[in-house]
Amino acid sequence: MSLLLDEIALATARLAEAGVESPRTDAELIAAHVHNVKRGELHTVPDAEFDARFWADINRRVNREPLQHITGRAFFRYLELDVGPGVFVPRPETEVMTGWVIDRLREMDVASPVAVDLGTGSGAIALSIAQEVPRASVHAVEADPLAGVWAERNITRYVDSYTAGRVLLHAGDFVSADFAGGLADLAGLAGSVDVVVSNPPYIPLGSAVPPEVGEYDPPSALWSGSDGLPAIRGVERVARWLLRPGGLVAVEHGAPQGAAVYWVFPEESGWRDTRTNKDLAGRDRFVTATWPGM
Ligand SMILES: C[S@@+](CC[C@H](N)C(=O)[O-])C[C@H]1O[C@@H](n2cnc3c(N)ncnc32)[C@H](O)[C@@H]1O
């Protein structure tokens, strides 16, 4: 054993007592971050190089600060994103919906597909689409100026490597009554967009959430009305406005909301092929639908 591995064992017990869900993983990832080594190299850190900042960071996690705020990084599909106070930490559930969108965009017989990501936060969905669908351009919309700073930072970070300026950030509000005014930048795209995708705020006001979420994710990323549906209804209205005939919408929701969100995209409003899709844990997680005309 080494000093660092002993400290990791102690920290794991402390994190478990504090109610952290994956205490061993978090202790190891914090140790790797502090000592600037890979997780598989922790045993190689000499005792003399043990860094006491390890315990400072463990104590932040004991206080239920998200791991990603402590390391400053979040992994999403093939991206490593900068995150911190003021921006929603991207979640694995959203990777599944993003993969669905990427697969559909790749299948489309369109030379340079156009996607719109409503509520882009860190830019996770928009950047993944640009990275994995080489000729796609993505318009990323964000209302919260603090989150917009993080999106800009991540877009800049990837601009030279994979996404080559194909992600355009717009300050805008997709829920307000005057949504077309709030999204004036996108007016030129009306009726021509191939995919509208969104992971909007969808937690009903007053719901209980873990401290990592309630105290650290920005409120604008979480809460939406008493039933969690107003922002999803906003996505539906904007999708109807932007999509071309045959265009697709994908919107994430909470596991218990599958049936309610299905009915936000009914045939009576013109939608076709409305489906509830599951995440990797088998829970209802996102609804997809087609705008008719093809
Ligand atoms: C749940 S977070 C998702 C962030 C990112 N797309 C992801 O999946 O990690 C929702 C995002 O939508 C933004 N948002 C909330 N209401 C909005 C609105 N009316 N117009 C534009 N953005 C909004 C929030 O600020 C937040 O960044």
PDB file of N, CA and C in Angstrom, residues 229-276:
ATOM      1  N   LEU A 229     -43.806  21.103 -16.783  1.00  0.00           N
ATOM      2  CA  LEU A 229     -44.031  21.037 -18.237  1.00  0.00           C
ATOM      3  C   LEU A 229     -43.907  22.353 -19.019  1.00  0.00           C
ATOM      4  N   PRO A 230     -43.952  23.555 -18.379  1.00  0.00           N
ATOM      5  CA  PRO A 230     -43.953  24.775 -19.206  1.00  0.00           C
ATOM      6  C   PRO A 230     -42.775  24.881 -20.173  1.00  0.00           C
ATOM      7  N   ALA A 231     -41.573  24.540 -19.753  1.00  0.00           N
ATOM      8  CA  ALA A 231     -40.430  24.674 -20.677  1.00  0.00           C
ATOM      9  C   ALA A 231     -40.536  23.650 -21.804  1.00  0.00           C
ATOM     10  N   ILE A 232     -41.072  22.468 -21.506  1.00  0.00           N
ATOM     11  CA  ILE A 232     -41.249  21.441 -22.549  1.00  0.00           C
ATOM     12  C   ILE A 232     -42.285  21.920 -23.560  1.00  0.00           C
ATOM     13  N   ARG A 233     -43.332  22.595 -23.058  1.00  0.00           N
ATOM     14  CA  ARG A 233     -44.325  23.176 -23.988  1.00  0.00           C
ATOM     15  C   ARG A 233     -43.672  24.247 -24.855  1.00  0.00           C
ATOM     16  N   GLY A 234     -42.735  24.993 -24.263  1.00  0.00           N
ATOM     17  CA  GLY A 234     -41.978  25.987 -25.034  1.00  0.00           C
ATOM     18  C   GLY A 234     -41.190  25.323 -26.156  1.00  0.00           C
ATOM     19  N   VAL A 235     -40.578  24.190 -25.857  1.00  0.00           N
ATOM     20  CA  VAL A 235     -39.819  23.461 -26.885  1.00  0.00           C
ATOM     21  C   VAL A 235     -40.770  23.058 -28.022  1.00  0.00           C
ATOM     22  N   GLU A 236     -41.965  22.597 -27.645  1.00  0.00           N
ATOM     23  CA  GLU A 236     -42.929  22.157 -28.669  1.00  0.00           C
ATOM     24  C   GLU A 236     -43.290  23.310 -29.603  1.00  0.00           C
ATOM     25  N   ARG A 237     -43.549  24.496 -29.013  1.00  0.00           N
ATOM     26  CA  ARG A 237     -43.952  25.662 -29.845  1.00  0.00           C
ATOM     27  C   ARG A 237     -42.821  26.075 -30.770  1.00  0.00           C
ATOM     28  N   VAL A 238     -41.617  26.123 -30.224  1.00  0.00           N
ATOM     29  CA  VAL A 238     -40.471  26.567 -31.029  1.00  0.00           C
ATOM     30  C   VAL A 238     -40.159  25.526 -32.115  1.00  0.00           C
ATOM     31  N   ALA A 239     -40.300  24.244 -31.780  1.00  0.00           N
ATOM     32  CA  ALA A 239     -40.028  23.193 -32.766  1.00  0.00           C
ATOM     33  C   ALA A 239     -41.011  23.310 -33.930  1.00  0.00           C
ATOM     34  N   ARG A 240     -42.275  23.569 -33.603  1.00  0.00           N
ATOM     35  CA  ARG A 240     -43.301  23.723 -34.647  1.00  0.00           C
ATOM     36  C   ARG A 240     -42.955  24.877 -35.589  1.00  0.00           C
ATOM     37  N   TRP A 241     -42.370  25.915 -35.012  1.00  0.00           N
ATOM     38  CA  TRP A 241     -42.002  27.117 -35.770  1.00  0.00           C
ATOM     39  C   TRP A 241     -40.764  26.873 -36.642  1.00  0.00           C
ATOM     40  N   LEU A 242     -39.809  26.140 -36.098  1.00  0.00           N
ATOM     41  CA  LEU A 242     -38.512  26.031 -36.784  1.00  0.00           C
ATOM     42  C   LEU A 242     -38.401  24.851 -37.744  1.00  0.00           C
ATOM     43  N   LEU A 243     -39.108  23.735 -37.437  1.00  0.00           N
ATOM     44  CA  LEU A 243     -38.812  22.507 -38.194  1.00  0.00           C
ATOM     45  C   LEU A 243     -39.300  22.574 -39.635  1.00  0.00           C
ATOM     46  N   ARG A 244     -38.548  21.944 -40.506  1.00  0.00           N
ATOM     47  CA  ARG A 244     -38.984  21.746 -41.886  1.00  0.00           C
ATOM     48  C   ARG A 244     -39.950  20.566 -41.894  1.00  0.00           C
ATOM     49  N   PRO A 245     -40.736  20.401 -42.966  1.00  0.00           N
ATOM     50  CA  PRO A 245     -41.555  19.193 -43.060  1.00  0.00           C
ATOM     51  C   PRO A 245     -40.653  17.959 -42.965  1.00  0.00           C
ATOM     52  N   GLY A 246     -41.014  17.034 -42.094  1.00  0.00           N
ATOM     53  CA  GLY A 246     -40.193  15.828 -41.889  1.00  0.00           C
ATOM     54  C   GLY A 246     -39.103  16.016 -40.851  1.00  0.00           C
ATOM     55  N   GLY A 247     -38.975  17.240 -40.294  1.00  0.00           N
ATOM     56  CA  GLY A 247     -37.970  17.492 -39.256  1.00  0.00           C
ATOM     57  C   GLY A 247     -38.366  16.816 -37.944  1.00  0.00           C
ATOM     58  N   LEU A 248     -37.378  16.667 -37.064  1.00  0.00           N
ATOM     59  CA  LEU A 248     -37.580  15.896 -35.825  1.00  0.00           C
ATOM     60  C   LEU A 248     -37.352  16.751 -34.590  1.00  0.00           C
ATOM     61  N   VAL A 249     -38.083  16.414 -33.526  1.00  0.00           N
ATOM     62  CA  VAL A 249     -37.833  17.036 -32.236  1.00  0.00           C
ATOM     63  C   VAL A 249     -37.499  15.937 -31.229  1.00  0.00           C
ATOM     64  N   ALA A 250     -36.597  16.255 -30.310  1.00  0.00           N
ATOM     65  CA  ALA A 250     -36.284  15.336 -29.201  1.00  0.00           C
ATOM     66  C   ALA A 250     -36.194  16.182 -27.940  1.00  0.00           C
ATOM     67  N   VAL A 251     -36.930  15.792 -26.912  1.00  0.00           N
ATOM     68  CA  VAL A 251     -36.919  16.577 -25.675  1.00  0.00           C
ATOM     69  C   VAL A 251     -36.818  15.644 -24.469  1.00  0.00           C
ATOM     70  N   GLU A 252     -35.889  15.976 -23.578  1.00  0.00           N
ATOM     71  CA  GLU A 252     -35.700  15.162 -22.370  1.00  0.00           C
ATOM     72  C   GLU A 252     -36.751  15.539 -21.325  1.00  0.00           C
ATOM     73  N   HIS A 253     -37.059  14.571 -20.456  1.00  0.00           N
ATOM     74  CA  HIS A 253     -37.993  14.819 -19.351  1.00  0.00           C
ATOM     75  C   HIS A 253     -37.640  13.912 -18.184  1.00  0.00           C
ATOM     76  N   GLY A 254     -38.288  14.132 -17.039  1.00  0.00           N
ATOM     77  CA  GLY A 254     -38.074  13.282 -15.878  1.00  0.00           C
ATOM     78  C   GLY A 254     -38.749  11.932 -16.075  1.00  0.00           C
ATOM     79  N   ALA A 255     -38.219  10.897 -15.396  1.00  0.00           N
ATOM     80  CA  ALA A 255     -38.736   9.541 -15.599  1.00  0.00           C
ATOM     81  C   ALA A 255     -40.258   9.424 -15.406  1.00  0.00           C
ATOM     82  N   PRO A 256     -40.860  10.116 -14.416  1.00  0.00           N
ATOM     83  CA  PRO A 256     -42.317   9.934 -14.258  1.00  0.00           C
ATOM     84  C   PRO A 256     -43.155  10.741 -15.257  1.00  0.00           C
ATOM     85  N   GLN A 257     -42.507  11.522 -16.125  1.00  0.00           N
ATOM     86  CA  GLN A 257     -43.266  12.448 -16.978  1.00  0.00           C
ATOM     87  C   GLN A 257     -43.536  11.917 -18.387  1.00  0.00           C
ATOM     88  N   GLY A 258     -43.171  10.641 -18.645  1.00  0.00           N
ATOM     89  CA  GLY A 258     -43.253  10.128 -20.008  1.00  0.00           C
ATOM     90  C   GLY A 258     -44.623  10.343 -20.643  1.00  0.00           C
ATOM     91  N   ALA A 259     -45.688   9.936 -19.936  1.00  0.00           N
ATOM     92  CA  ALA A 259     -47.027  10.017 -20.524  1.00  0.00           C
ATOM     93  C   ALA A 259     -47.430  11.470 -20.729  1.00  0.00           C
ATOM     94  N   ALA A 260     -47.142  12.321 -19.732  1.00  0.00           N
ATOM     95  CA  ALA A 260     -47.539  13.743 -19.841  1.00  0.00           C
ATOM     96  C   ALA A 260     -46.829  14.403 -21.018  1.00  0.00           C
ATOM     97  N   VAL A 261     -45.550  14.114 -21.197  1.00  0.00           N
ATOM     98  CA  VAL A 261     -44.799  14.783 -22.271  1.00  0.00           C
ATOM     99  C   VAL A 261     -45.222  14.239 -23.636  1.00  0.00           C
ATOM    100  N   TYR A 262     -45.582  12.956 -23.684  1.00  0.00           N
ATOM    101  CA  TYR A 262     -46.105  12.380 -24.938  1.00  0.00           C
ATOM    102  C   TYR A 262     -47.265  13.235 -25.452  1.00  0.00           C
ATOM    103  N   TRP A 263     -48.137  13.658 -24.538  1.00  0.00           N
ATOM    104  CA  TRP A 263     -49.335  14.402 -24.950  1.00  0.00           C
ATOM    105  C   TRP A 263     -49.063  15.879 -25.233  1.00  0.00           C
ATOM    106  N   VAL A 264     -47.814  16.320 -25.043  1.00  0.00           N
ATOM    107  CA  VAL A 264     -47.441  17.678 -25.477  1.00  0.00           C
ATOM    108  C   VAL A 264     -47.223  17.673 -27.001  1.00  0.00           C
ATOM    109  N   PHE A 265     -47.075  16.479 -27.589  1.00  0.00           N
ATOM    110  CA  PHE A 265     -46.792  16.365 -29.032  1.00  0.00           C
ATOM    111  C   PHE A 265     -47.871  15.491 -29.697  1.00  0.00           C
ATOM    112  N   PRO A 266     -49.148  15.901 -29.597  1.00  0.00           N
ATOM    113  CA  PRO A 266     -50.215  15.024 -30.076  1.00  0.00           C
ATOM    114  C   PRO A 266     -50.467  15.181 -31.583  1.00  0.00           C
ATOM    115  N   GLU A 267     -51.111  14.179 -32.133  1.00  0.00           N
ATOM    116  CA  GLU A 267     -51.483  14.230 -33.564  1.00  0.00           C
ATOM    117  C   GLU A 267     -52.358  15.424 -33.874  1.00  0.00           C
ATOM    118  N   GLU A 268     -53.233  15.786 -32.907  1.00  0.00           N
ATOM    119  CA  GLU A 268     -54.151  16.912 -33.154  1.00  0.00           C
ATOM    120  C   GLU A 268     -53.395  18.204 -33.431  1.00  0.00           C
ATOM    121  N   SER A 269     -52.173  18.326 -32.900  1.00  0.00           N
ATOM    122  CA  SER A 269     -51.375  19.526 -33.175  1.00  0.00           C
ATOM    123  C   SER A 269     -50.530  19.345 -34.422  1.00  0.00           C
ATOM    124  N   GLY A 270     -50.673  18.205 -35.069  1.00  0.00           N
ATOM    125  CA  GLY A 270     -49.939  17.978 -36.311  1.00  0.00           C
ATOM    126  C   GLY A 270     -48.767  17.029 -36.174  1.00  0.00           C
ATOM    127  N   TRP A 271     -48.386  16.657 -34.947  1.00  0.00           N
ATOM    128  CA  TRP A 271     -47.198  15.811 -34.779  1.00  0.00           C
ATOM    129  C   TRP A 271     -47.466  14.391 -35.255  1.00  0.00           C
ATOM    130  N   ARG A 272     -46.427  13.728 -35.735  1.00  0.00           N
ATOM    131  CA  ARG A 272     -46.513  12.325 -36.166  1.00  0.00           C
ATOM    132  C   ARG A 272     -45.446  11.523 -35.426  1.00  0.00           C
ATOM    133  N   ASP A 273     -45.674  10.223 -35.331  1.00  0.00           N
ATOM    134  CA  ASP A 273     -44.679   9.287 -34.767  1.00  0.00           C
ATOM    135  C   ASP A 273     -44.182   9.707 -33.387  1.00  0.00           C
ATOM    136  N   THR A 274     -45.037  10.265 -32.564  1.00  0.00           N
ATOM    137  CA  THR A 274     -44.604  10.637 -31.210  1.00  0.00           C
ATOM    138  C   THR A 274     -44.265   9.362 -30.438  1.00  0.00           C
ATOM    139  N   ARG A 275     -43.095   9.373 -29.799  1.00  0.00           N
ATOM    140  CA  ARG A 275     -42.630   8.169 -29.077  1.00  0.00           C
ATOM    141  C   ARG A 275     -41.988   8.566 -27.764  1.00  0.00           C
ATOM    142  N   THR A 276     -42.152   7.716 -26.771  1.00  0.00           N
ATOM    143  CA  THR A 276     -41.413   7.865 -25.522  1.00  0.00           C
ATOM    144  C   THR A 276     -40.222   6.923 -25.583  1.00  0.00           C
TER     145      THR A 276
END
